Structures are given as structure tokens and as C-alpha cells.
mmCIF file of C-alpha atoms and ligand atoms in Angstrom:
data_model
loop_
_atom_site.group_PDB
_atom_site.id
_atom_site.type_symbol
_atom_site.label_atom_id
_atom_site.label_comp_id
_atom_site.label_asym_id
_atom_site.label_seq_id
_atom_site.Cartn_x
_atom_site.Cartn_y
_atom_site.Cartn_z
ATOM 1 C CA MET A 200 -4.704 0.100 -17.260
ATOM 2 C CA GLU A 201 -4.448 -0.270 -21.021
ATOM 3 C CA LYS A 202 -7.576 -0.597 -23.102
ATOM 4 C CA ILE A 203 -8.093 -4.209 -24.131
ATOM 5 C CA ILE A 204 -10.799 -4.638 -26.731
ATOM 6 C CA THR A 205 -12.548 -7.995 -26.779
ATOM 7 C CA SER A 206 -16.021 -9.243 -26.123
ATOM 8 C CA TYR A 207 -15.357 -9.495 -22.401
ATOM 9 C CA HIS A 208 -14.770 -5.762 -22.172
ATOM 10 C CA PRO A 209 -17.562 -3.205 -22.485
ATOM 11 C CA THR A 210 -18.541 -1.360 -25.637
ATOM 12 C CA GLU A 211 -18.392 2.449 -25.802
ATOM 13 C CA ASP A 212 -21.888 2.486 -24.286
ATOM 14 C CA GLY A 213 -20.872 0.170 -21.474
ATOM 15 C CA PHE A 214 -22.493 -3.028 -22.696
ATOM 16 C CA TYR A 215 -21.108 -6.463 -21.933
ATOM 17 C CA GLY A 216 -23.149 -8.476 -24.395
ATOM 18 C CA GLU A 217 -26.751 -7.679 -23.525
ATOM 19 C CA PHE A 218 -25.859 -6.479 -20.010
ATOM 20 C CA GLY A 219 -24.726 -3.104 -18.693
ATOM 21 C CA GLY A 220 -25.480 0.325 -20.155
ATOM 22 C CA ALA A 221 -26.616 3.411 -18.258
ATOM 23 C CA PHE A 222 -30.290 3.667 -17.334
ATOM 24 C CA ILE A 223 -30.473 6.828 -15.278
ATOM 25 C CA PRO A 224 -32.833 9.709 -14.519
ATOM 26 C CA GLU A 225 -32.482 12.638 -16.922
ATOM 27 C CA MET A 226 -31.223 14.860 -14.110
ATOM 28 C CA LEU A 227 -28.089 12.737 -13.703
ATOM 29 C CA HIS A 228 -27.349 12.656 -17.384
ATOM 30 C CA ALA A 229 -24.759 15.455 -17.308
ATOM 31 C CA ASN A 230 -22.821 13.873 -14.432
ATOM 32 C CA VAL A 231 -22.784 10.379 -15.831
ATOM 33 C CA ALA A 232 -21.966 11.610 -19.341
ATOM 34 C CA GLU A 233 -19.047 13.605 -17.921
ATOM 35 C CA LEU A 234 -17.719 10.503 -16.159
ATOM 36 C CA GLN A 235 -18.102 8.407 -19.323
ATOM 37 C CA GLU A 236 -16.250 11.054 -21.278
ATOM 38 C CA VAL A 237 -13.261 11.495 -18.989
ATOM 39 C CA TYR A 238 -12.697 8.406 -16.835
ATOM 40 C CA LEU A 239 -10.281 6.573 -19.132
ATOM 41 C CA ASN A 240 -8.302 9.680 -19.977
ATOM 42 C CA ILE A 241 -7.891 10.582 -16.320
ATOM 43 C CA MET A 242 -7.040 7.016 -15.289
ATOM 44 C CA ASN A 243 -4.395 6.825 -18.008
ATOM 45 C CA GLU A 244 -2.672 10.118 -17.089
ATOM 46 C CA PRO A 245 0.810 9.279 -15.783
ATOM 47 C CA SER A 246 0.428 11.716 -12.864
ATOM 48 C CA PHE A 247 -2.866 10.044 -11.858
ATOM 49 C CA GLN A 248 -1.361 6.568 -12.091
ATOM 50 C CA ARG A 249 1.628 7.636 -10.023
ATOM 51 C CA GLU A 250 -0.554 9.073 -7.254
ATOM 52 C CA PHE A 251 -2.785 5.967 -7.293
ATOM 53 C CA ASP A 252 0.174 3.573 -7.234
ATOM 54 C CA ASP A 253 1.901 5.513 -4.425
ATOM 55 C CA LEU A 254 -1.195 5.359 -2.236
ATOM 56 C CA LEU A 255 -1.765 1.679 -3.010
ATOM 57 C CA ARG A 256 1.789 0.971 -1.919
ATOM 58 C CA ASP A 257 2.235 3.256 1.088
ATOM 59 C CA TYR A 258 -1.322 3.611 2.413
ATOM 60 C CA VAL A 259 -2.987 0.328 1.490
ATOM 61 C CA GLY A 260 0.172 -1.792 1.796
ATOM 62 C CA ARG A 261 0.298 -3.265 -1.708
ATOM 63 C CA PRO A 262 1.304 -5.507 -3.291
ATOM 64 C CA SER A 263 -0.695 -7.933 -1.183
ATOM 65 C CA PRO A 264 1.075 -11.303 -0.864
ATOM 66 C CA LEU A 265 0.176 -14.378 -2.889
ATOM 67 C CA TYR A 266 0.446 -17.170 -0.354
ATOM 68 C CA LEU A 267 0.730 -20.873 -1.190
ATOM 69 C CA ALA A 268 -1.538 -22.425 1.437
ATOM 70 C CA LYS A 269 0.215 -25.767 1.944
ATOM 71 C CA ASN A 270 -2.238 -27.320 4.379
ATOM 72 C CA LEU A 271 -5.258 -26.343 2.328
ATOM 73 C CA SER A 272 -3.470 -27.588 -0.800
ATOM 74 C CA ALA A 273 -2.867 -30.980 0.795
ATOM 75 C CA LYS A 274 -6.494 -31.156 1.805
ATOM 76 C CA TYR A 275 -7.891 -30.395 -1.675
ATOM 77 C CA GLY A 276 -5.163 -32.146 -3.688
ATOM 78 C CA ALA A 277 -4.122 -29.085 -5.715
ATOM 79 C CA ASN A 278 -1.862 -26.052 -5.357
ATOM 80 C CA ILE A 279 -3.977 -23.430 -3.648
ATOM 81 C CA TYR A 280 -2.738 -19.849 -3.521
ATOM 82 C CA LEU A 281 -4.479 -17.166 -1.484
ATOM 83 C CA LYS A 282 -4.386 -13.591 -2.783
ATOM 84 C CA ARG A 283 -4.237 -11.770 0.520
ATOM 85 C CA GLU A 284 -6.551 -8.759 0.110
ATOM 86 C CA ASP A 285 -7.398 -9.312 3.777
ATOM 87 C CA LEU A 286 -4.031 -7.734 4.606
ATOM 88 C CA ASN A 287 -4.944 -4.388 3.032
ATOM 89 C CA HIS A 288 -5.581 -1.310 5.171
ATOM 90 C CA THR A 289 -9.224 -1.541 6.338
ATOM 91 C CA GLY A 290 -9.119 -5.315 5.809
ATOM 92 C CA ALA A 291 -10.502 -5.952 2.332
ATOM 93 C CA HIS A 292 -10.209 -5.190 -1.375
ATOM 94 C CA LYS A 293 -12.759 -2.337 -1.273
ATOM 95 C CA ILE A 294 -10.110 0.304 -0.473
ATOM 96 C CA ASN A 295 -8.463 -0.163 -3.920
ATOM 97 C CA ASN A 296 -11.593 1.224 -5.555
ATOM 98 C CA THR A 297 -12.360 3.996 -3.075
ATOM 99 C CA ILE A 298 -8.810 5.359 -3.406
ATOM 100 C CA GLY A 299 -9.136 5.364 -7.185
ATOM 101 C CA GLN A 300 -12.503 7.077 -7.117
ATOM 102 C CA ILE A 301 -11.539 9.765 -4.607
ATOM 103 C CA LEU A 302 -8.546 10.694 -6.781
ATOM 104 C CA LEU A 303 -10.865 10.847 -9.786
ATOM 105 C CA ALA A 304 -13.368 12.998 -7.857
ATOM 106 C CA LYS A 305 -10.565 15.427 -7.002
ATOM 107 C CA LYS A 306 -9.575 15.660 -10.677
ATOM 108 C CA LEU A 307 -13.210 16.443 -11.504
ATOM 109 C CA GLY A 308 -13.141 19.260 -8.935
ATOM 110 C CA LYS A 309 -15.805 17.650 -6.720
ATOM 111 C CA LYS A 310 -16.004 18.950 -3.145
ATOM 112 C CA ARG A 311 -18.329 16.376 -1.643
ATOM 113 C CA ILE A 312 -18.576 12.560 -1.654
ATOM 114 C CA ILE A 313 -21.663 10.425 -1.163
ATOM 115 C CA ALA A 314 -21.933 6.649 -0.924
ATOM 116 C CA GLU A 315 -24.446 4.024 0.082
ATOM 117 C CA THR A 316 -23.624 1.065 2.252
ATOM 118 C CA GLY A 317 -25.337 -2.101 3.423
ATOM 119 C CA ALA A 318 -23.187 -3.720 6.081
ATOM 120 C CA GLY A 319 -21.011 -0.643 6.299
ATOM 121 C CA GLN A 320 -17.822 -2.013 4.702
ATOM 122 C CA HIS A 321 -18.018 0.248 1.659
ATOM 123 C CA GLY A 322 -19.075 3.134 3.909
ATOM 124 C CA VAL A 323 -15.969 2.640 6.045
ATOM 125 C CA ALA A 324 -13.683 2.399 3.008
ATOM 126 C CA THR A 325 -15.231 5.599 1.610
ATOM 127 C CA ALA A 326 -15.079 7.471 4.925
ATOM 128 C CA THR A 327 -11.423 6.414 5.205
ATOM 129 C CA VAL A 328 -10.347 7.931 1.896
ATOM 130 C CA CYS A 329 -12.437 11.076 2.501
ATOM 131 C CA ALA A 330 -10.589 11.572 5.798
ATOM 132 C CA LEU A 331 -7.310 11.030 3.960
ATOM 133 C CA MET A 332 -8.188 13.679 1.366
ATOM 134 C CA GLY A 333 -10.067 16.080 3.651
ATOM 135 C CA ILE A 334 -13.300 15.866 1.627
ATOM 136 C CA GLU A 335 -16.837 15.973 3.068
ATOM 137 C CA CYS A 336 -18.437 12.521 3.176
ATOM 138 C CA VAL A 337 -22.107 11.540 3.501
ATOM 139 C CA VAL A 338 -22.956 7.828 3.698
ATOM 140 C CA TYR A 339 -26.544 6.621 3.260
ATOM 141 C CA MET A 340 -27.447 3.513 5.184
ATOM 142 C CA GLY A 341 -30.777 1.796 5.852
ATOM 143 C CA GLU A 342 -32.154 2.326 9.345
ATOM 144 C CA VAL A 343 -32.294 -1.440 9.873
ATOM 145 C CA ASP A 344 -28.657 -1.799 8.828
ATOM 146 C CA ILE A 345 -27.608 1.060 11.131
ATOM 147 C CA ALA A 346 -29.050 -0.886 14.044
ATOM 148 C CA ARG A 347 -27.435 -4.180 12.909
ATOM 149 C CA GLN A 348 -23.989 -2.764 12.125
ATOM 150 C CA ALA A 349 -23.199 -0.486 15.047
ATOM 151 C CA PRO A 350 -19.388 -0.960 14.962
ATOM 152 C CA ASN A 351 -19.152 0.161 11.328
ATOM 153 C CA VAL A 352 -21.454 3.126 11.996
ATOM 154 C CA LEU A 353 -19.090 4.150 14.792
ATOM 155 C CA ARG A 354 -16.058 3.704 12.534
ATOM 156 C CA MET A 355 -17.585 5.952 9.853
ATOM 157 C CA LYS A 356 -18.395 8.630 12.422
ATOM 158 C CA MET A 357 -14.885 8.453 13.910
ATOM 159 C CA LEU A 358 -13.543 8.956 10.394
ATOM 160 C CA GLY A 359 -15.591 12.144 10.107
ATOM 161 C CA ALA A 360 -18.435 10.962 7.863
ATOM 162 C CA THR A 361 -22.106 11.826 8.290
ATOM 163 C CA VAL A 362 -24.261 8.694 8.328
ATOM 164 C CA GLU A 363 -27.741 9.438 6.952
ATOM 165 C CA PRO A 364 -30.433 6.875 7.760
ATOM 166 C CA ALA A 365 -32.659 5.675 4.898
ATOM 167 C CA THR A 366 -36.109 5.298 6.415
ATOM 168 C CA SER A 367 -38.249 4.206 3.458
ATOM 169 C CA GLY A 368 -39.159 0.712 2.203
ATOM 170 C CA SER A 369 -37.351 -2.151 3.892
ATOM 171 C CA LYS A 370 -34.808 0.342 5.317
ATOM 172 C CA THR A 371 -31.873 -1.636 3.881
ATOM 173 C CA LEU A 372 -29.333 -1.326 1.063
ATOM 174 C CA LYS A 373 -31.685 -0.670 -1.863
ATOM 175 C CA ASP A 374 -33.379 2.140 0.072
ATOM 176 C CA ALA A 375 -29.985 3.614 0.939
ATOM 177 C CA THR A 376 -29.125 3.493 -2.772
ATOM 178 C CA ASN A 377 -32.337 5.356 -3.654
ATOM 179 C CA GLU A 378 -31.501 8.057 -1.094
ATOM 180 C CA ALA A 379 -27.948 8.381 -2.423
ATOM 181 C CA ILE A 380 -29.241 8.805 -5.970
ATOM 182 C CA ARG A 381 -31.724 11.447 -4.782
ATOM 183 C CA ASP A 382 -28.872 13.311 -3.076
ATOM 184 C CA TRP A 383 -26.764 13.080 -6.235
ATOM 185 C CA ILE A 384 -29.581 14.572 -8.315
ATOM 186 C CA ASN A 385 -29.861 17.471 -5.849
ATOM 187 C CA HIS A 386 -26.093 18.131 -5.654
ATOM 188 C CA ALA A 387 -24.956 17.011 -9.085
ATOM 189 C CA GLU A 388 -22.609 19.995 -9.545
ATOM 190 C CA ASN A 389 -20.264 19.490 -6.597
ATOM 191 C CA THR A 390 -20.756 15.830 -5.608
ATOM 192 C CA HIS A 391 -19.222 12.531 -6.709
ATOM 193 C CA TYR A 392 -21.054 9.308 -5.929
ATOM 194 C CA ILE A 393 -18.629 6.482 -5.008
ATOM 195 C CA ILE A 394 -20.215 3.148 -5.894
ATOM 196 C CA GLY A 395 -18.571 0.264 -4.059
ATOM 197 C CA SER A 396 -18.883 -2.666 -6.435
ATOM 198 C CA ALA A 397 -18.727 -3.446 -10.158
ATOM 199 C CA ILE A 398 -22.318 -2.293 -10.586
ATOM 200 C CA GLY A 399 -24.231 0.879 -11.456
ATOM 201 C CA PRO A 400 -24.571 2.805 -14.722
ATOM 202 C CA HIS A 401 -21.707 2.837 -17.223
ATOM 203 C CA PRO A 402 -18.862 3.740 -16.606
ATOM 204 C CA TYR A 403 -18.986 2.507 -12.997
ATOM 205 C CA PRO A 404 -18.651 -1.263 -13.614
ATOM 206 C CA ASP A 405 -15.653 -0.744 -15.895
ATOM 207 C CA MET A 406 -14.134 1.985 -13.724
ATOM 208 C CA VAL A 407 -14.398 -0.100 -10.550
ATOM 209 C CA THR A 408 -13.059 -3.163 -12.381
ATOM 210 C CA ARG A 409 -10.038 -1.217 -13.625
ATOM 211 C CA PHE A 410 -9.274 0.193 -10.174
ATOM 212 C CA GLN A 411 -9.482 -3.340 -8.780
ATOM 213 C CA SER A 412 -7.456 -4.821 -11.653
ATOM 214 C CA VAL A 413 -4.275 -4.140 -9.693
ATOM 215 C CA VAL A 414 -5.122 -7.483 -8.083
ATOM 216 C CA SER A 415 -4.842 -9.565 -11.269
ATOM 217 C CA GLU A 416 -1.806 -7.558 -12.375
ATOM 218 C CA GLU A 417 -0.064 -8.579 -9.152
ATOM 219 C CA ILE A 418 -1.274 -12.188 -9.406
ATOM 220 C CA MET A 419 0.381 -12.509 -12.841
ATOM 221 C CA LYS A 420 3.739 -11.263 -11.539
ATOM 222 C CA GLN A 421 3.545 -13.344 -8.386
ATOM 223 C CA MET A 422 2.534 -16.545 -10.219
ATOM 224 C CA GLU A 423 5.384 -16.026 -12.665
ATOM 225 C CA GLU A 424 7.852 -15.727 -9.768
ATOM 226 C CA LYS A 425 6.469 -18.760 -7.959
ATOM 227 C CA THR A 426 5.694 -21.180 -10.790
ATOM 228 C CA GLY A 427 7.418 -19.824 -13.906
ATOM 229 C CA SER A 428 4.084 -19.103 -15.561
ATOM 230 C CA PRO A 429 1.909 -16.031 -15.016
ATOM 231 C CA TYR A 430 -1.226 -18.073 -15.642
ATOM 232 C CA PRO A 431 -2.953 -20.180 -13.013
ATOM 233 C CA ASP A 432 -5.456 -22.861 -14.052
ATOM 234 C CA TYR A 433 -8.244 -21.348 -11.964
ATOM 235 C CA ILE A 434 -9.143 -18.057 -10.331
ATOM 236 C CA VAL A 435 -11.859 -18.374 -7.699
ATOM 237 C CA ALA A 436 -13.694 -15.453 -6.106
ATOM 238 C CA CYS A 437 -16.884 -14.786 -4.204
ATOM 239 C CA VAL A 438 -19.392 -12.458 -5.839
ATOM 240 C CA GLY A 439 -21.751 -9.930 -4.340
ATOM 241 C CA GLY A 440 -21.826 -7.089 -6.854
ATOM 242 C CA GLY A 441 -18.587 -8.459 -8.261
ATOM 243 C CA SER A 442 -15.672 -6.107 -7.586
ATOM 244 C CA ASN A 443 -13.182 -8.501 -5.991
ATOM 245 C CA ALA A 444 -13.920 -11.097 -8.664
ATOM 246 C CA ALA A 445 -13.642 -8.515 -11.457
ATOM 247 C CA GLY A 446 -10.279 -7.336 -10.128
ATOM 248 C CA ALA A 447 -8.917 -10.857 -9.771
ATOM 249 C CA PHE A 448 -10.151 -11.856 -13.265
ATOM 250 C CA TYR A 449 -9.282 -8.746 -15.257
ATOM 251 C CA HIS A 450 -5.908 -9.608 -16.825
ATOM 252 C CA PHE A 451 -7.003 -13.193 -17.441
ATOM 253 C CA LEU A 452 -10.311 -12.470 -19.187
ATOM 254 C CA ASP A 453 -8.955 -13.102 -22.664
ATOM 255 C CA ASN A 454 -6.961 -16.219 -21.816
ATOM 256 C CA GLN A 455 -9.416 -19.117 -21.992
ATOM 257 C CA ASP A 456 -6.873 -21.454 -20.370
ATOM 258 C CA VAL A 457 -7.434 -19.619 -17.109
ATOM 259 C CA LYS A 458 -10.788 -20.832 -15.822
ATOM 260 C CA LEU A 459 -12.859 -18.267 -13.966
ATOM 261 C CA VAL A 460 -14.977 -19.443 -11.055
ATOM 262 C CA LEU A 461 -17.533 -17.448 -9.051
ATOM 263 C CA ALA A 462 -19.055 -18.340 -5.706
ATOM 264 C CA GLU A 463 -22.363 -16.778 -4.813
ATOM 265 C CA ALA A 464 -24.354 -16.959 -1.616
ATOM 266 C CA ALA A 465 -27.078 -19.591 -1.435
ATOM 267 C CA GLY A 466 -28.044 -18.383 2.062
ATOM 268 C CA LYS A 467 -30.239 -21.038 3.640
ATOM 269 C CA GLY A 468 -30.395 -22.908 0.303
ATOM 270 C CA ILE A 469 -30.968 -21.863 -3.302
ATOM 271 C CA ASN A 470 -34.675 -22.703 -3.214
ATOM 272 C CA SER A 471 -35.285 -21.859 0.436
ATOM 273 C CA GLY A 472 -36.656 -18.383 -0.243
ATOM 274 C CA HIS A 473 -33.712 -17.036 1.783
ATOM 275 C CA SER A 474 -30.909 -16.763 -0.734
ATOM 276 C CA ALA A 475 -28.739 -14.360 -2.692
ATOM 277 C CA ALA A 476 -27.921 -16.778 -5.549
ATOM 278 C CA THR A 477 -28.577 -14.043 -8.089
ATOM 279 C CA SER A 478 -27.200 -15.653 -11.212
ATOM 280 C CA ILE A 479 -29.204 -18.834 -10.612
ATOM 281 C CA LEU A 480 -32.456 -17.269 -9.401
ATOM 282 C CA GLY A 481 -32.194 -13.974 -11.264
ATOM 283 C CA SER A 482 -33.671 -12.792 -14.520
ATOM 284 C CA GLU A 483 -32.846 -9.834 -16.720
ATOM 285 C CA GLY A 484 -33.880 -6.447 -15.516
ATOM 286 C CA ILE A 485 -32.569 -3.041 -14.516
ATOM 287 C CA ILE A 486 -31.107 -2.336 -11.113
ATOM 288 C CA HIS A 487 -28.937 0.589 -9.962
ATOM 289 C CA GLY A 488 -28.805 1.989 -13.475
ATOM 290 C CA CYS A 489 -27.707 -1.064 -15.453
ATOM 291 C CA ARG A 490 -29.259 -4.067 -17.172
ATOM 292 C CA THR A 491 -28.210 -7.277 -15.485
ATOM 293 C CA LEU A 492 -29.433 -10.396 -13.707
ATOM 294 C CA LEU A 493 -31.423 -9.664 -10.572
ATOM 295 C CA MET A 494 -33.815 -11.394 -8.252
ATOM 296 C CA GLN A 495 -37.285 -10.040 -8.991
ATOM 297 C CA THR A 496 -40.927 -11.023 -8.889
ATOM 298 C CA ASP A 497 -42.971 -11.570 -12.058
ATOM 299 C CA GLU A 498 -44.083 -7.945 -11.645
ATOM 300 C CA GLY A 499 -40.464 -6.741 -11.588
ATOM 301 C CA GLN A 500 -40.340 -5.984 -7.848
ATOM 302 C CA ILE A 501 -36.895 -6.624 -6.361
ATOM 303 C CA VAL A 502 -36.849 -9.670 -4.080
ATOM 304 C CA GLU A 503 -35.038 -9.028 -0.782
ATOM 305 C CA PRO A 504 -31.905 -11.146 -0.876
ATOM 306 C CA TYR A 505 -30.608 -13.055 2.113
ATOM 307 C CA SER A 506 -27.153 -14.231 3.125
ATOM 308 C CA LEU A 507 -25.507 -14.529 6.514
ATOM 309 C CA SER A 508 -22.660 -12.541 4.930
ATOM 310 C CA ALA A 509 -23.670 -8.903 4.609
ATOM 311 C CA GLY A 510 -21.400 -8.248 1.626
ATOM 312 C CA LEU A 511 -23.049 -10.875 -0.577
ATOM 313 C CA ASP A 512 -26.570 -9.876 0.421
ATOM 314 C CA TYR A 513 -27.260 -8.059 -2.857
ATOM 315 C CA PRO A 514 -30.178 -8.731 -5.248
ATOM 316 C CA GLY A 515 -28.161 -8.174 -8.447
ATOM 317 C CA ILE A 516 -24.778 -9.038 -9.933
ATOM 318 C CA GLY A 517 -22.418 -6.808 -11.923
ATOM 319 C CA PRO A 518 -23.114 -6.743 -15.697
ATOM 320 C CA MET A 519 -19.648 -8.067 -16.535
ATOM 321 C CA HIS A 520 -20.309 -11.166 -14.452
ATOM 322 C CA ALA A 521 -23.789 -11.625 -15.914
ATOM 323 C CA HIS A 522 -22.095 -11.694 -19.314
ATOM 324 C CA LEU A 523 -19.220 -13.966 -18.215
ATOM 325 C CA ILE A 524 -21.739 -16.451 -16.834
ATOM 326 C CA LYS A 525 -24.194 -16.258 -19.739
ATOM 327 C CA SER A 526 -21.393 -16.671 -22.303
ATOM 328 C CA GLY A 527 -19.922 -19.644 -20.421
ATOM 329 C CA ARG A 528 -16.619 -17.876 -19.715
ATOM 330 C CA ALA A 529 -17.159 -18.099 -15.944
ATOM 331 C CA LYS A 530 -18.650 -20.944 -13.981
ATOM 332 C CA VAL A 531 -20.738 -20.196 -10.921
ATOM 333 C CA TYR A 532 -21.334 -22.255 -7.790
ATOM 334 C CA ALA A 533 -23.458 -21.361 -4.794
ATOM 335 C CA ALA A 534 -22.458 -21.981 -1.175
ATOM 336 C CA THR A 535 -24.865 -21.908 1.764
ATOM 337 C CA ASP A 536 -24.390 -20.100 5.079
ATOM 338 C CA ASP A 537 -23.484 -23.410 6.706
ATOM 339 C CA GLU A 538 -20.936 -24.302 4.036
ATOM 340 C CA ALA A 539 -19.365 -20.848 4.346
ATOM 341 C CA MET A 540 -19.154 -21.138 8.144
ATOM 342 C CA THR A 541 -17.495 -24.553 7.789
ATOM 343 C CA ALA A 542 -14.985 -22.993 5.385
ATOM 344 C CA VAL A 543 -14.267 -20.168 7.853
ATOM 345 C CA MET A 544 -13.401 -22.680 10.551
ATOM 346 C CA GLU A 545 -11.365 -24.775 8.134
ATOM 347 C CA LEU A 546 -9.152 -21.839 7.075
ATOM 348 C CA CYS A 547 -8.683 -20.847 10.733
ATOM 349 C CA LYS A 548 -7.547 -24.345 11.668
ATOM 350 C CA GLU A 549 -5.545 -25.225 8.540
ATOM 351 C CA GLU A 550 -3.808 -21.912 7.864
ATOM 352 C CA GLY A 551 -4.262 -19.647 10.878
ATOM 353 C CA ILE A 552 -6.232 -17.103 8.862
ATOM 354 C CA ILE A 553 -9.706 -15.897 9.839
ATOM 355 C CA PRO A 554 -11.396 -14.994 6.536
ATOM 356 C CA ALA A 555 -14.374 -12.712 5.995
ATOM 357 C CA LEU A 556 -17.632 -14.610 5.742
ATOM 358 C CA GLU A 557 -18.022 -13.389 2.143
ATOM 359 C CA THR A 558 -14.595 -14.763 1.235
ATOM 360 C CA ALA A 559 -15.434 -18.097 2.847
ATOM 361 C CA HIS A 560 -17.983 -18.738 0.071
ATOM 362 C CA ALA A 561 -15.078 -18.945 -2.394
ATOM 363 C CA LEU A 562 -13.252 -21.405 -0.121
ATOM 364 C CA ALA A 563 -16.409 -23.453 0.411
ATOM 365 C CA ILE A 564 -16.672 -24.535 -3.232
ATOM 366 C CA LEU A 565 -13.078 -25.805 -3.659
ATOM 367 C CA GLY A 566 -14.147 -29.342 -2.808
ATOM 368 C CA ARG A 567 -16.668 -29.356 -5.666
ATOM 369 C CA MET A 568 -14.286 -28.237 -8.416
ATOM 370 C CA ASP A 569 -12.747 -31.627 -9.369
ATOM 371 C CA LEU A 570 -9.216 -30.336 -8.897
ATOM 372 C CA LYS A 571 -6.127 -32.228 -10.090
ATOM 373 C CA SER A 572 -2.835 -32.388 -8.188
ATOM 374 C CA THR A 573 -1.100 -30.300 -10.878
ATOM 375 C CA ASP A 574 -3.723 -27.530 -10.831
ATOM 376 C CA GLN A 575 -2.649 -24.032 -9.799
ATOM 377 C CA VAL A 576 -5.613 -22.391 -8.122
ATOM 378 C CA VAL A 577 -5.715 -18.771 -6.979
ATOM 379 C CA VAL A 578 -8.433 -17.839 -4.493
ATOM 380 C CA SER A 579 -9.237 -14.177 -3.943
ATOM 381 C CA LEU A 580 -9.048 -13.842 -0.165
ATOM 382 C CA SER A 581 -11.157 -10.678 -0.371
ATOM 383 C CA GLY A 582 -11.212 -9.759 3.314
ATOM 384 C CA ARG A 583 -10.510 -10.618 6.910
ATOM 385 C CA GLY A 584 -13.088 -11.936 9.335
ATOM 386 C CA ASP A 585 -12.632 -9.628 12.335
ATOM 387 C CA LYS A 586 -15.706 -7.643 11.267
ATOM 388 C CA ASP A 587 -17.772 -10.854 11.392
ATOM 389 C CA LEU A 588 -16.986 -11.887 14.969
ATOM 390 C CA ASN A 589 -20.520 -11.129 16.165
ATOM 391 C CA THR A 590 -21.995 -13.198 13.345
ATOM 392 C CA PHE A 591 -19.651 -16.074 14.221
ATOM 393 C CA ILE A 592 -20.624 -15.855 17.903
ATOM 394 C CA ASN A 593 -24.364 -15.824 17.158
ATOM 395 C CA TYR A 594 -24.015 -18.687 14.683
ATOM 396 C CA MET A 595 -22.087 -20.868 17.120
ATOM 397 C CA ASN A 596 -24.489 -20.085 19.961
ATOM 398 C CA ALA A 597 -27.448 -21.019 17.759
ATOM 399 C CA LYS A 598 -25.727 -24.304 16.792
ATOM 400 C CA ALA A 599 -24.953 -25.122 20.414
ATOM 401 C CA ASN A 600 -28.604 -24.706 21.476
HETATM 402 C C1 PLP B 874 -18.011 -6.271 0.092
HETATM 403 C C2 PLP B 874 -17.262 -7.514 0.146
HETATM 404 C C3 PLP B 874 -17.446 -8.538 -0.819
HETATM 405 C C4 PLP B 874 -18.476 -8.479 -1.900
HETATM 406 O O1 PLP B 874 -18.330 -7.442 -2.813
HETATM 407 P P1 PLP B 874 -17.795 -7.665 -4.307
HETATM 408 O O2 PLP B 874 -18.007 -6.336 -4.940
HETATM 409 O O3 PLP B 874 -18.616 -8.736 -4.931
HETATM 410 O O4 PLP B 874 -16.366 -8.034 -4.220
HETATM 411 C C5 PLP B 874 -16.631 -9.674 -0.748
HETATM 412 N N1 PLP B 874 -15.716 -9.816 0.220
HETATM 413 C C6 PLP B 874 -15.526 -8.865 1.173
HETATM 414 C C7 PLP B 874 -14.492 -9.106 2.219
HETATM 415 C C8 PLP B 874 -16.282 -7.694 1.169
HETATM 416 O O5 PLP B 874 -16.086 -6.763 2.117
#
């Protein structure tokens, strides 16, 4: 986790170009300033790194394999490698970050953890590490989401977390975030707020990216072993807030020969009014404490995003990605619900792997990338699809009728 200084990394104030920063209520200033002050020092302490690495290995099951998907490769006419984050404990990349942040919270002497969650995946990952560490955990979740995501609510409760319903506004993720921030203001002394993606006020985007950067570190080693070069031609990842993409990109940011590709959710179609294609439809504004691209009305009201995949159903995008896209370093494609579902079925049939619906957006764009037979392409397989079985069932029933 060395400090690399280039334009793709944040300034001292957490800016990636014009994006990022920390736009927070005065009452959180002390907490956020403390985090900004200490996060790199703590993360670079050898004892911290050892504890983090040990847990990633023995608890999460890292390194996750890099798998050459031969059938998929034949289909797309390129060498397609899947970075198997779906094999992690709890079934996705999110646990890498929650383990890092809980260790950091312990170092800061915090006795209580709060988090917000939409579909419940980040809530489950947070409740998991709180159980592991014996720390009190409160997860805010919109009332509508609580009703939609009963299995994850049950998981969080089994893991000992308190799930607090957010009952204002649309009763979804952004309302849960508001409640979590209110809680943080009221318990700033003893509480750490675990944000689940590469979003939020500085230092969160950089901190989350660095905790997830174990993914690109492993990709380099694994590519070297498999091909003789640590550098693939492409890295492809889906993007909600941007943590799996940020982790898969991190060690390649400064090597322009490695092309970075993002897949966002077009929902029912980019211009259908039911979409989460933030980088295409978004404009600059402030969300969750940072300046970035977000979907908003002319009056600056956040537009409710839509995607069949709960993890990509977010109205903003991490500031690092906003900058990577704006500067031309990353290319972004959008995949619809239907395209993602087709990609789910394709990976099941071709490779015997059921991917998360979020992940399927990254697979869905492979056919549009103009790949050559010599290309080495790494796809971030961010999570497994078991959590999406109900969505798959409903989708197939709707298609059949
Ligand atoms: C949450 C989630 C995502 C989206 O979050 P990012 O921060 O953009 O990575 C993608 N894939 C899976 C499997 C998820 O659970």
C-alpha cells in the first residue's frame, strides 16, 4: 500500500481532478479530519498490514484465483481471465474493505460501528466483521429495502447486528445514508462509519480503494505466472459506487498500456427513465460528502436510480471513476437488465459459474469491446449470484408470461 503520486491518485485534500473532496456538516469535521490525518499511517504500520493480510488469507480465503475461462475465451476470441472475488467469504469483494475498516476502527479506539445498506450486501459484510471482532453494529436500511431484501436482513440479525429502518423520503439507500450520517453526528466520539464503496468524503474513496487494491496486486502476480507479463491488455469491472473496479484497477492506473473498462447499469435503457447509467446521465454535484457525477434534476434533486441489480442501483459514482472517465483513462459502457441477464445465463452455461447480477454487467459488454485473439482480458468477477436467485426467478417468470 505504498503511496503512488500521479494525477490518478488524490491530492492531500482528496481531489481527483475536479472530483472528490470532503463536503461534510461541521459536526463531523473532527471525525473526518482525524481519519484524514491517520489513515495512511495506520494502513502502513507493519503490524496493521500483518493483521489485515492474515485475515484476508485465513478468513476471506485470499488470494482469490485468476481463472482462464476457456469457453468464454473461445466465444469472444480473446483470452478472458476471471478474477474470482465470488469465492471470497460472504461471496463478493466487499469483505476486503469491511475487514480493513474494522481493523482501522479498532486502532482508533472506536466501540461502535454503523453502516448503511441498500440491498443488504454491505450490511452483511459489515455485520460479519463486527461479529468477528465483537463490536456493536447498527445498520441503517430503507424500509422499502428491508421488505425487498428479507434474506439479507435475516443474515444481519443472525450475525448480531441491529437493523434500523429509514422511514423518510423514498425509504431506500439515500435515506438510509442520511440516517447513518445523523447517527454519526450524534455518536461521533465512539463510532466509526463503514462506507461500503469508493465514495463518501475524503479519505473514504482512497481508503476503500487501497483496502480493495489487494485485488490488482494479486492480478499482477497471477498474470505474471500465467503469461510472463504482469500486465493484461484490459481490466473490465462493473461499477456501482466503484469499489471492485477501483481495487482491480489500482496497480495499473499509471500504466496506460492497460486499458481500463467500466460497465454501468443502463437498467431498462439509458434513456428509458429507469436507469443507473450515472456517468452518461449524470452531471457534477455533491453526494455523500464528495463532488462527483450524479443523476440529478435541474434543481439538484437526486434522481432515483434503477437497475435490476441492487448493487448498481446508486445515483452517483466514486470520484476516482468520475475522473478516470472524464480524463479518458477509463472507457465506460452501459449494459441493460436484459443484457446482464443474458450474460448471467451465458456464464452459467459456458463456465459453470453463477455470477452476481452486478458482475454480469461487466460480462455483458465483452462482445462490444472489439477484442483481438492476442488480447489478455481480466474481468473482475465481483460476486456470486446465489443472493440473486429470487431476481432470476421473477425475471424468468415474467419472460415466460
Ligand atoms: C455491491 C456490489 C457491486 C457494486 O459495488 P462497487 O462498489 O461498485 O464494486 C458489484 N458487485 C457485487 C457482487 C456487489 O455486491
